[in-house]
Coordinates of C-alpha atoms (C1' of nucleotides) in Angstrom, one line a residue:
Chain A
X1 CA -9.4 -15.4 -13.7
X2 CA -6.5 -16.4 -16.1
X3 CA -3.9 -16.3 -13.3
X4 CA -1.1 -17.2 -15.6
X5 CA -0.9 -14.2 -18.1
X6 CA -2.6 -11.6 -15.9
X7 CA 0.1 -9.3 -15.4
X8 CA -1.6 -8.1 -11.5
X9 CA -1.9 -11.4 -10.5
X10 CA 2.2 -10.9 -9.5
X11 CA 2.2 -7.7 -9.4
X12 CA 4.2 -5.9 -6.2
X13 CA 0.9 -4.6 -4.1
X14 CA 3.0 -2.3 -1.7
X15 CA 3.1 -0.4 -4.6
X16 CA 0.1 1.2 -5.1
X17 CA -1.0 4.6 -4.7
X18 CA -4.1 3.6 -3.1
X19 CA -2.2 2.2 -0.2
X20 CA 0.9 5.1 0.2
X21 CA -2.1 7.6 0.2
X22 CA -3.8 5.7 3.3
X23 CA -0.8 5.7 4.9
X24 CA -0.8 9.1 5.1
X25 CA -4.2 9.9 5.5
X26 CA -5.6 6.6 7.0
X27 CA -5.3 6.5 10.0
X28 CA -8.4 7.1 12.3
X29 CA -9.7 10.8 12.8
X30 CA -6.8 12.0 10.2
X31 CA -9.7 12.7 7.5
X32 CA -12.4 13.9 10.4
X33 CA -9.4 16.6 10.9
X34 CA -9.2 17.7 7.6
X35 CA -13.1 17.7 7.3
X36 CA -13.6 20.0 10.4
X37 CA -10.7 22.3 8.5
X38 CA -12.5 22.3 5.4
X39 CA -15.9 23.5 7.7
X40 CA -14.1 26.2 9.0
X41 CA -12.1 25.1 12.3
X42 CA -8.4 26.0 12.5
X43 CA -7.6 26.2 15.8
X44 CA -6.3 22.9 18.2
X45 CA -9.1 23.4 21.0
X46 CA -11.9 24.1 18.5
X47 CA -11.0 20.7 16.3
X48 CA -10.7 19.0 19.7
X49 CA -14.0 20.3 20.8
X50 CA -15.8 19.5 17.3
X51 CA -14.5 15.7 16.9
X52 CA -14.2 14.8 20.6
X53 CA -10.7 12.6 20.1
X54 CA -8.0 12.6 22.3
X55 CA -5.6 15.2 22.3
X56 CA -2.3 13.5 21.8
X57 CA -4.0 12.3 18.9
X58 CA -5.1 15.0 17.2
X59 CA -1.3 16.9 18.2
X60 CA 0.2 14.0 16.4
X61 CA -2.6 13.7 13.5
X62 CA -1.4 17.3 12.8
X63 CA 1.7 17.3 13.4
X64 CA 1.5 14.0 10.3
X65 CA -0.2 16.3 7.9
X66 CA 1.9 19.3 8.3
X67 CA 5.0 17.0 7.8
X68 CA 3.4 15.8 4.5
X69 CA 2.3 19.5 3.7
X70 CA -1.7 19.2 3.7
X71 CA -2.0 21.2 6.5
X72 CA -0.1 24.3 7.3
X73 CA 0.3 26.0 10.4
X74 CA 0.5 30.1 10.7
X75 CA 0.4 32.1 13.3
X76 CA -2.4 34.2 14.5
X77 CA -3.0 36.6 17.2
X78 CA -6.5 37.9 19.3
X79 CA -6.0 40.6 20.7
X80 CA -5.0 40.8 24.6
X81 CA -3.6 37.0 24.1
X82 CA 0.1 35.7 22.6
X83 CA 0.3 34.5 19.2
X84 CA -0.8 30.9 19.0
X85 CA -0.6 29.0 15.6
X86 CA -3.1 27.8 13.5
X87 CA -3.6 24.9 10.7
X88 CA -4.3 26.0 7.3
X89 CA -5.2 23.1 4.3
X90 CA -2.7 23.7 2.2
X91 CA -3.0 23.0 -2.0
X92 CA -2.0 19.6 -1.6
X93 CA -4.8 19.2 1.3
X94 CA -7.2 20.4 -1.0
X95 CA -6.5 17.7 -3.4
X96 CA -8.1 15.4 -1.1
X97 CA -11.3 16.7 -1.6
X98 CA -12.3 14.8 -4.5
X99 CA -11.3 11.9 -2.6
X100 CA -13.5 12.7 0.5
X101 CA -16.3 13.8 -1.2
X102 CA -16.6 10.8 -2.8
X103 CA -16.6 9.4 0.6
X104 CA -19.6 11.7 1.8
X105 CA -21.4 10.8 -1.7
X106 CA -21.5 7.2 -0.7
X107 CA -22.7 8.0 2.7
X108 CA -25.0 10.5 1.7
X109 CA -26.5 7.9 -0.7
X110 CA -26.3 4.7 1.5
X111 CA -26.2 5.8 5.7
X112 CA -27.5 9.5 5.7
X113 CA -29.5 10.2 8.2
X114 CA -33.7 9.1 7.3
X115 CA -34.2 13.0 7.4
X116 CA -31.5 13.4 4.1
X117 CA -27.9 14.6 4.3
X118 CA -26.5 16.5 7.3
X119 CA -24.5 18.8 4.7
X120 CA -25.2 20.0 1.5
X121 CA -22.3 21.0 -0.6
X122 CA -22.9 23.6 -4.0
X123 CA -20.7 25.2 -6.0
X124 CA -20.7 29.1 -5.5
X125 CA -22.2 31.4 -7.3
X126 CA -24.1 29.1 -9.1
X127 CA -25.1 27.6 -6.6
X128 CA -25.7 23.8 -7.9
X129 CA -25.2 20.7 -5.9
X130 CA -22.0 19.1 -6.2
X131 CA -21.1 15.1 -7.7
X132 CA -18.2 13.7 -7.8
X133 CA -17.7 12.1 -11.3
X134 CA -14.9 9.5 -12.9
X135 CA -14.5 10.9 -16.4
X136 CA -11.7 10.4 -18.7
X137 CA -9.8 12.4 -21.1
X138 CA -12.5 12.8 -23.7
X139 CA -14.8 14.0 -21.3
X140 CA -17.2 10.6 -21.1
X141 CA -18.6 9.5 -17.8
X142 CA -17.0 6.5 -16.6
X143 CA -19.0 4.0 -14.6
X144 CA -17.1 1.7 -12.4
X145 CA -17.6 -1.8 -14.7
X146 CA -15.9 0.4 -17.8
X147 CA -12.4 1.0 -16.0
X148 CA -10.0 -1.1 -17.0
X149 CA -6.2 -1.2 -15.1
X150 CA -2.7 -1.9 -16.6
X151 CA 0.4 -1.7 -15.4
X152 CA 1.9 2.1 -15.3
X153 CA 5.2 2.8 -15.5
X154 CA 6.3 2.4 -12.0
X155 CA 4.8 -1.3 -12.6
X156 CA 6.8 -4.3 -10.3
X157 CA 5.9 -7.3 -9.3
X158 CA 7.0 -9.5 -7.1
X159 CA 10.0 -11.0 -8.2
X160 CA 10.9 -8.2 -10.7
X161 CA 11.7 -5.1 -8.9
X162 CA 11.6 -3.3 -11.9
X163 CA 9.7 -3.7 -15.0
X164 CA 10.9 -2.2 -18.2
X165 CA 8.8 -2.5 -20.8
X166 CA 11.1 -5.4 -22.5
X167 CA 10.2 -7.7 -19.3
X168 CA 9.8 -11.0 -19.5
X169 CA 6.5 -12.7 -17.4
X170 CA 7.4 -13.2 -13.8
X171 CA 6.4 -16.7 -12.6
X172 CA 3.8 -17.2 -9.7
X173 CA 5.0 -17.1 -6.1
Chain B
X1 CA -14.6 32.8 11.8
X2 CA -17.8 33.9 13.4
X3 CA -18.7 31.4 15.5
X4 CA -21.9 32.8 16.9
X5 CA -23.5 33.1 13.6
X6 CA -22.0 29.9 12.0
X7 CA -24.7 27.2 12.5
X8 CA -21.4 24.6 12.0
X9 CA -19.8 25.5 15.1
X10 CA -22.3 23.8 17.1
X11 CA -23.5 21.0 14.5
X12 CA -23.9 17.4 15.7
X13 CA -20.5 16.1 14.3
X14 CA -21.4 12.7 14.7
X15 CA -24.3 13.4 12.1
X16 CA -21.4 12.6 9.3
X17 CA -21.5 11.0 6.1
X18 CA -18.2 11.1 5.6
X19 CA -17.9 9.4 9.3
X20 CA -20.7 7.2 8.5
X21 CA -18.5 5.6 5.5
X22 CA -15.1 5.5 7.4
X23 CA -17.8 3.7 10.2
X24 CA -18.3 0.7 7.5
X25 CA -14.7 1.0 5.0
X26 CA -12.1 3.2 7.2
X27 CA -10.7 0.2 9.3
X28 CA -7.4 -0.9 7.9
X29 CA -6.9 -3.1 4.9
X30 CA -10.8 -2.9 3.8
X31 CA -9.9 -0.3 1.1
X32 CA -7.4 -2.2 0.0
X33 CA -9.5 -5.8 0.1
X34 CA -11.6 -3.7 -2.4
X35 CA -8.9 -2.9 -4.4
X36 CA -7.9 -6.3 -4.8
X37 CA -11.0 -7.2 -5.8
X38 CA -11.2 -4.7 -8.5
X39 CA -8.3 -5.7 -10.2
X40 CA -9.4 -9.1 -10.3
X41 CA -9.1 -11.6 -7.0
X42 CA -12.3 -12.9 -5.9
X43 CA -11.0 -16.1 -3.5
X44 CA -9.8 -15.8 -0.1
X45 CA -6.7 -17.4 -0.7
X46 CA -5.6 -14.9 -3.4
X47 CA -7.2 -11.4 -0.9
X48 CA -4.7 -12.9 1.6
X49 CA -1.1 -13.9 -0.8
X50 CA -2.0 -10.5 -2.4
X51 CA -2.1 -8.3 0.4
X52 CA -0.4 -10.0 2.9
X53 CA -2.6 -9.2 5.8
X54 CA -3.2 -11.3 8.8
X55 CA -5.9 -13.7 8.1
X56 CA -8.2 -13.3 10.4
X57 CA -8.6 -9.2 9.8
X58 CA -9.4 -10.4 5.9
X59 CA -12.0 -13.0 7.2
X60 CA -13.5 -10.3 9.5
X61 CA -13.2 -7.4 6.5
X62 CA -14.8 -9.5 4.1
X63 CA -17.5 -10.6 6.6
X64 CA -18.3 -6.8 7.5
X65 CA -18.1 -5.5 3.7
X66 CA -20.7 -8.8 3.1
X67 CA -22.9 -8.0 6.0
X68 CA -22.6 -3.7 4.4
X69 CA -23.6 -5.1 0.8
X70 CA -20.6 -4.0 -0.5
X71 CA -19.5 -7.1 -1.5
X72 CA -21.4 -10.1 -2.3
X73 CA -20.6 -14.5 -1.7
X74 CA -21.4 -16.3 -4.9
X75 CA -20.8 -20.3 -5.0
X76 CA -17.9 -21.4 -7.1
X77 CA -16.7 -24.9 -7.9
X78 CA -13.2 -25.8 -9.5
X79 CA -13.5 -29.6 -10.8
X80 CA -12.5 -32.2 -8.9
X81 CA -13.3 -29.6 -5.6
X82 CA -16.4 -29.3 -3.6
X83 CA -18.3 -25.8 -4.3
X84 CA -16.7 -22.8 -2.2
X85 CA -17.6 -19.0 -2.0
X86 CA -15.8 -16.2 -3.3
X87 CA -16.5 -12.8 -3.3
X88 CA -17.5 -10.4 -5.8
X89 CA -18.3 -6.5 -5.6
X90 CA -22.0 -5.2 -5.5
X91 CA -23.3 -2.3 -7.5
X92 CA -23.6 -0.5 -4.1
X93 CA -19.5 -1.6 -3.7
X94 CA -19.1 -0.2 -7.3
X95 CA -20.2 3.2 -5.8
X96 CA -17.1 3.2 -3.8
X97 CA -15.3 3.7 -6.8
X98 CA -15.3 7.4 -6.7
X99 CA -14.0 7.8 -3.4
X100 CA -11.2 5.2 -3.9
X101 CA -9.7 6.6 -7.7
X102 CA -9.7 9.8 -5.6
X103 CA -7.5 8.3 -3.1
X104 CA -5.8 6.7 -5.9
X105 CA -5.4 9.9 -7.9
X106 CA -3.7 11.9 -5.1
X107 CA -1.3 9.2 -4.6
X108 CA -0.1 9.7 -8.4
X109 CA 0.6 12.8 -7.8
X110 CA 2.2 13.4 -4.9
X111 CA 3.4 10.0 -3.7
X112 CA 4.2 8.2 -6.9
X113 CA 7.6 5.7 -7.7
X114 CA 10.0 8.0 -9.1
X115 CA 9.0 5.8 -12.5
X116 CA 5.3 6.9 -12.3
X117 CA 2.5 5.1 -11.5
X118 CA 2.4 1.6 -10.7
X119 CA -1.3 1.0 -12.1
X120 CA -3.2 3.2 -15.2
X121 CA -7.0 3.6 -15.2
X122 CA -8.5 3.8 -18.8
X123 CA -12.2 4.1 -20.0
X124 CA -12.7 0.7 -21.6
X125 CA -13.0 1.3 -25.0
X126 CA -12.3 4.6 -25.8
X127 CA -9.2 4.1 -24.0
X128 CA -8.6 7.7 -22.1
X129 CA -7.1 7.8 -19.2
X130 CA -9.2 8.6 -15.8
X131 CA -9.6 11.8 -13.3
X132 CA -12.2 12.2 -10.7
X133 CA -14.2 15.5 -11.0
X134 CA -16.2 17.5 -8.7
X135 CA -18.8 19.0 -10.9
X136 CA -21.9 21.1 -10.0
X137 CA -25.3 20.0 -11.5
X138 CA -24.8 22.8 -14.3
X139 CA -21.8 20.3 -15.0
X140 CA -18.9 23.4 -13.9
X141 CA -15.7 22.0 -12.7
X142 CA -15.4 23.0 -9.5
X143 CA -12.4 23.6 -7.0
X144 CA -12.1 22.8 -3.6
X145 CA -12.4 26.6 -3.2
X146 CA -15.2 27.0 -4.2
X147 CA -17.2 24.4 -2.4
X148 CA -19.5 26.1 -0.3
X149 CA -21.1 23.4 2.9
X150 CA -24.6 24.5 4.2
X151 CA -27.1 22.9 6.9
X152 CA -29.4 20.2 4.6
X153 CA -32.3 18.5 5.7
X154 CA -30.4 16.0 8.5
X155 CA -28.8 18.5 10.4
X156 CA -28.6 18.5 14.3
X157 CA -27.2 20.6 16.8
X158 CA -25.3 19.0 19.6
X159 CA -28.2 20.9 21.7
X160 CA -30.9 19.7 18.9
X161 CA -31.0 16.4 17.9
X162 CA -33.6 16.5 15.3
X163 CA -33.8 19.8 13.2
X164 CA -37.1 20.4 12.0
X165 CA -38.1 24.0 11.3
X166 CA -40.5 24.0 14.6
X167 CA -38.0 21.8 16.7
X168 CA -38.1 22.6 20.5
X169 CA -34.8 22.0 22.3
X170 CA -34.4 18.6 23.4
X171 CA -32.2 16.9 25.7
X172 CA -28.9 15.7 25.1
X173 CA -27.9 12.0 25.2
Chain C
dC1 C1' -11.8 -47.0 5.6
dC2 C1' -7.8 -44.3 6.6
dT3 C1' -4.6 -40.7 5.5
dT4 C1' -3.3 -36.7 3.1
dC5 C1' -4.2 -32.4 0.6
dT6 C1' -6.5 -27.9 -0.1
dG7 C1' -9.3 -23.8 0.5
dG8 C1' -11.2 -21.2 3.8
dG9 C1' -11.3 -20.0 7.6
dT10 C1' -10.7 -19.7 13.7
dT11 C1' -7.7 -19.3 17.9
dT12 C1' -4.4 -17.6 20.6
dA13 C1' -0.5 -15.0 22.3
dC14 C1' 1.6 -10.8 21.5
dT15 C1' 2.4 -5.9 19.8
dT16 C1' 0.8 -1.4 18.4
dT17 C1' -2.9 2.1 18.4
dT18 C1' -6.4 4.4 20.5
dT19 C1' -8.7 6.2 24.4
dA20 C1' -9.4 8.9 28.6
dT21 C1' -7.7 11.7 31.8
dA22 C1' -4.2 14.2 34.2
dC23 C1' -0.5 17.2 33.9
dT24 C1' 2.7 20.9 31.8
dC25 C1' 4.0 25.2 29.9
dA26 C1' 4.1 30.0 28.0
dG27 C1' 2.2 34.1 28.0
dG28 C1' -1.4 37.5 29.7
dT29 C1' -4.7 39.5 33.4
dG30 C1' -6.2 41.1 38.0
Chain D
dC1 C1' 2.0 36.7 42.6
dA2 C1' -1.9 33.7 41.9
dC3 C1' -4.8 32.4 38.3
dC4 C1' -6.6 31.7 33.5
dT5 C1' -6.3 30.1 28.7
dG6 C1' -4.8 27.8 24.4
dA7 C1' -2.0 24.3 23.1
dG8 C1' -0.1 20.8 23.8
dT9 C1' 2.5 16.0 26.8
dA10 C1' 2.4 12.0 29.6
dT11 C1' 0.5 7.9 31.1
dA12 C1' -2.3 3.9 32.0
dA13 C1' -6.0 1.0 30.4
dA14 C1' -8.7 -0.7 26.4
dA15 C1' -9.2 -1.9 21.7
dA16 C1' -7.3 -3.1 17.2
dG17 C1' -4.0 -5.3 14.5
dT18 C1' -0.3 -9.0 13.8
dA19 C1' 1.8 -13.7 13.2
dA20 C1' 1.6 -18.2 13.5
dA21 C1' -0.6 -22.3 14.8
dC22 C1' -4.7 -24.9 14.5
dC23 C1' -9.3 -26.7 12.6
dC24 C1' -12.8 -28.5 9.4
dA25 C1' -15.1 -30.2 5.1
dG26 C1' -14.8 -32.6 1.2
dA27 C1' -12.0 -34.7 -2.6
dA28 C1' -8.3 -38.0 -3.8
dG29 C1' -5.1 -41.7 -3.2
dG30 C1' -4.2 -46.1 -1.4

DNA sequence: CCTTCTGGGTTTACTTTTTATACTCAGGTG
DNA sequence: CACCTGAGTATAAAAAGTAAACCCAGAAGG
């Protein structure tokens, strides 16, 4: 590791994408939530029943994801009972799914139970078994040793707090 | 939803791969120790000035991600300095990759600097820049809409815990 | 041989999260 | 009016995370 010309080796690591996403998704159950939304659960008492967390958790785990617009909440109504509310994923929820499939890839593949998955995903209609792929813009398959990362636009490091492109190297802490 | 018909409604929930993974990378900082190791740090010293995490979580992370296989000790030795270990991502680690540019992926797009992304992926080589896909095995794109979850061959019931075709109830706990 | 330095941790005292369980509140039903 | 249900709050105890000090092995200097 050339630590002297390596651009990352200053760069400003609270910037990442990586990290703002897990703060609004990391915390424990927060995905579990979205999972059990995803199976079909929309309602307070039946995602408390399915994950078995505490409640003022999942109330506040909820309440997070509304505020960041992955879940919604609408009302709904059975009849003989008041209108109650009920979470909905919401576009931008559904952009998580690449990410937590990935997630049940890996476990599928490494910590699945002996018998084979729990869940099978497909695609429907055609009914094929999904994988979640790194690919780039020319449509190749990308395997993890074959990414390489520079700095983006939004690139800092530490002692810059804001790199245009005619910026001089930053020296090391 | 038809919850007397809908074998999910009473699955085992702990039965999860997506649990399963959080179980071995979901604590904090561990996604991000990967991350660091990605882009390039390999030495305890440099996990710890990068991310700025208490010390003893790293040592712990590390130790757990080692003990999972995700990551891997190799001997180093800087002259003039006895040998030391640092620590260097597995194949099995390298699967994580999915998951993570996912995580990453969202982030660019919804929780970006103002100036765009701090990091770019690119194929090495061909030079495109990344996406994660969910594909089907007849290689479709396919949207989070159209992901369709069924029972596979690890399912449980809370009431069942081993589903075989000719399972009798067993006991729970 | 003794002291100091460095990388790679461990210990400890303290704060924040999570957990479990009890309680509340707004309608609707008998 | 008492009671039930879904959807939360409140609270106390346990677990996880944090910050900062401490430790240890070997190399280097004197």
């Amino acid at each position: 590791m050339d630590t002297t010309t390596d651009p990352f080796a200053d760069r400003d690591t609270a910037n990442c994408s990586i990290a703002r996403t897990l703060e609004v998704v990391g915390e424990k159950w927060t995905l579990l939530v979205l999972r059990e939304i995803w199976y079909g659960s929309s309602r307070f008492t039946d995602l408390h029943r399915m994950l078995g967390c505490p409640r003022n958790l999942l109330a506040e785990r909820l309440r997070k994801l509304v505020e960041h617009g992955i879940l919604a909440t609408e009302p709904y109504q059975e009849d003989g009972a008041r209108s109650r509310s009920r979470y909905a994923i919401t576009p931008k929820g559904n952009d998580l799914v690449p990410a937590v499939l990935g997630l049940l890839q890996w476990g599928d593949r490494y910590r699945a139970d002996p018998a084979g998955p729990a869940v099978l995903t497909r695609h429907r209609g055609c009914g094929g078994s999904l994988s979640v792929q790194v690919r780039c813009e020319h449509d190749h398959h990308v395997r993890a040793t074959d990414i390489e990362a520079t700095p983006g636009p939004g690139f800092r490091t530490r002692t810059n707090p804001v790199t245009k492109s005619d910026q001089a190297p930053g020296q090391t802490a």
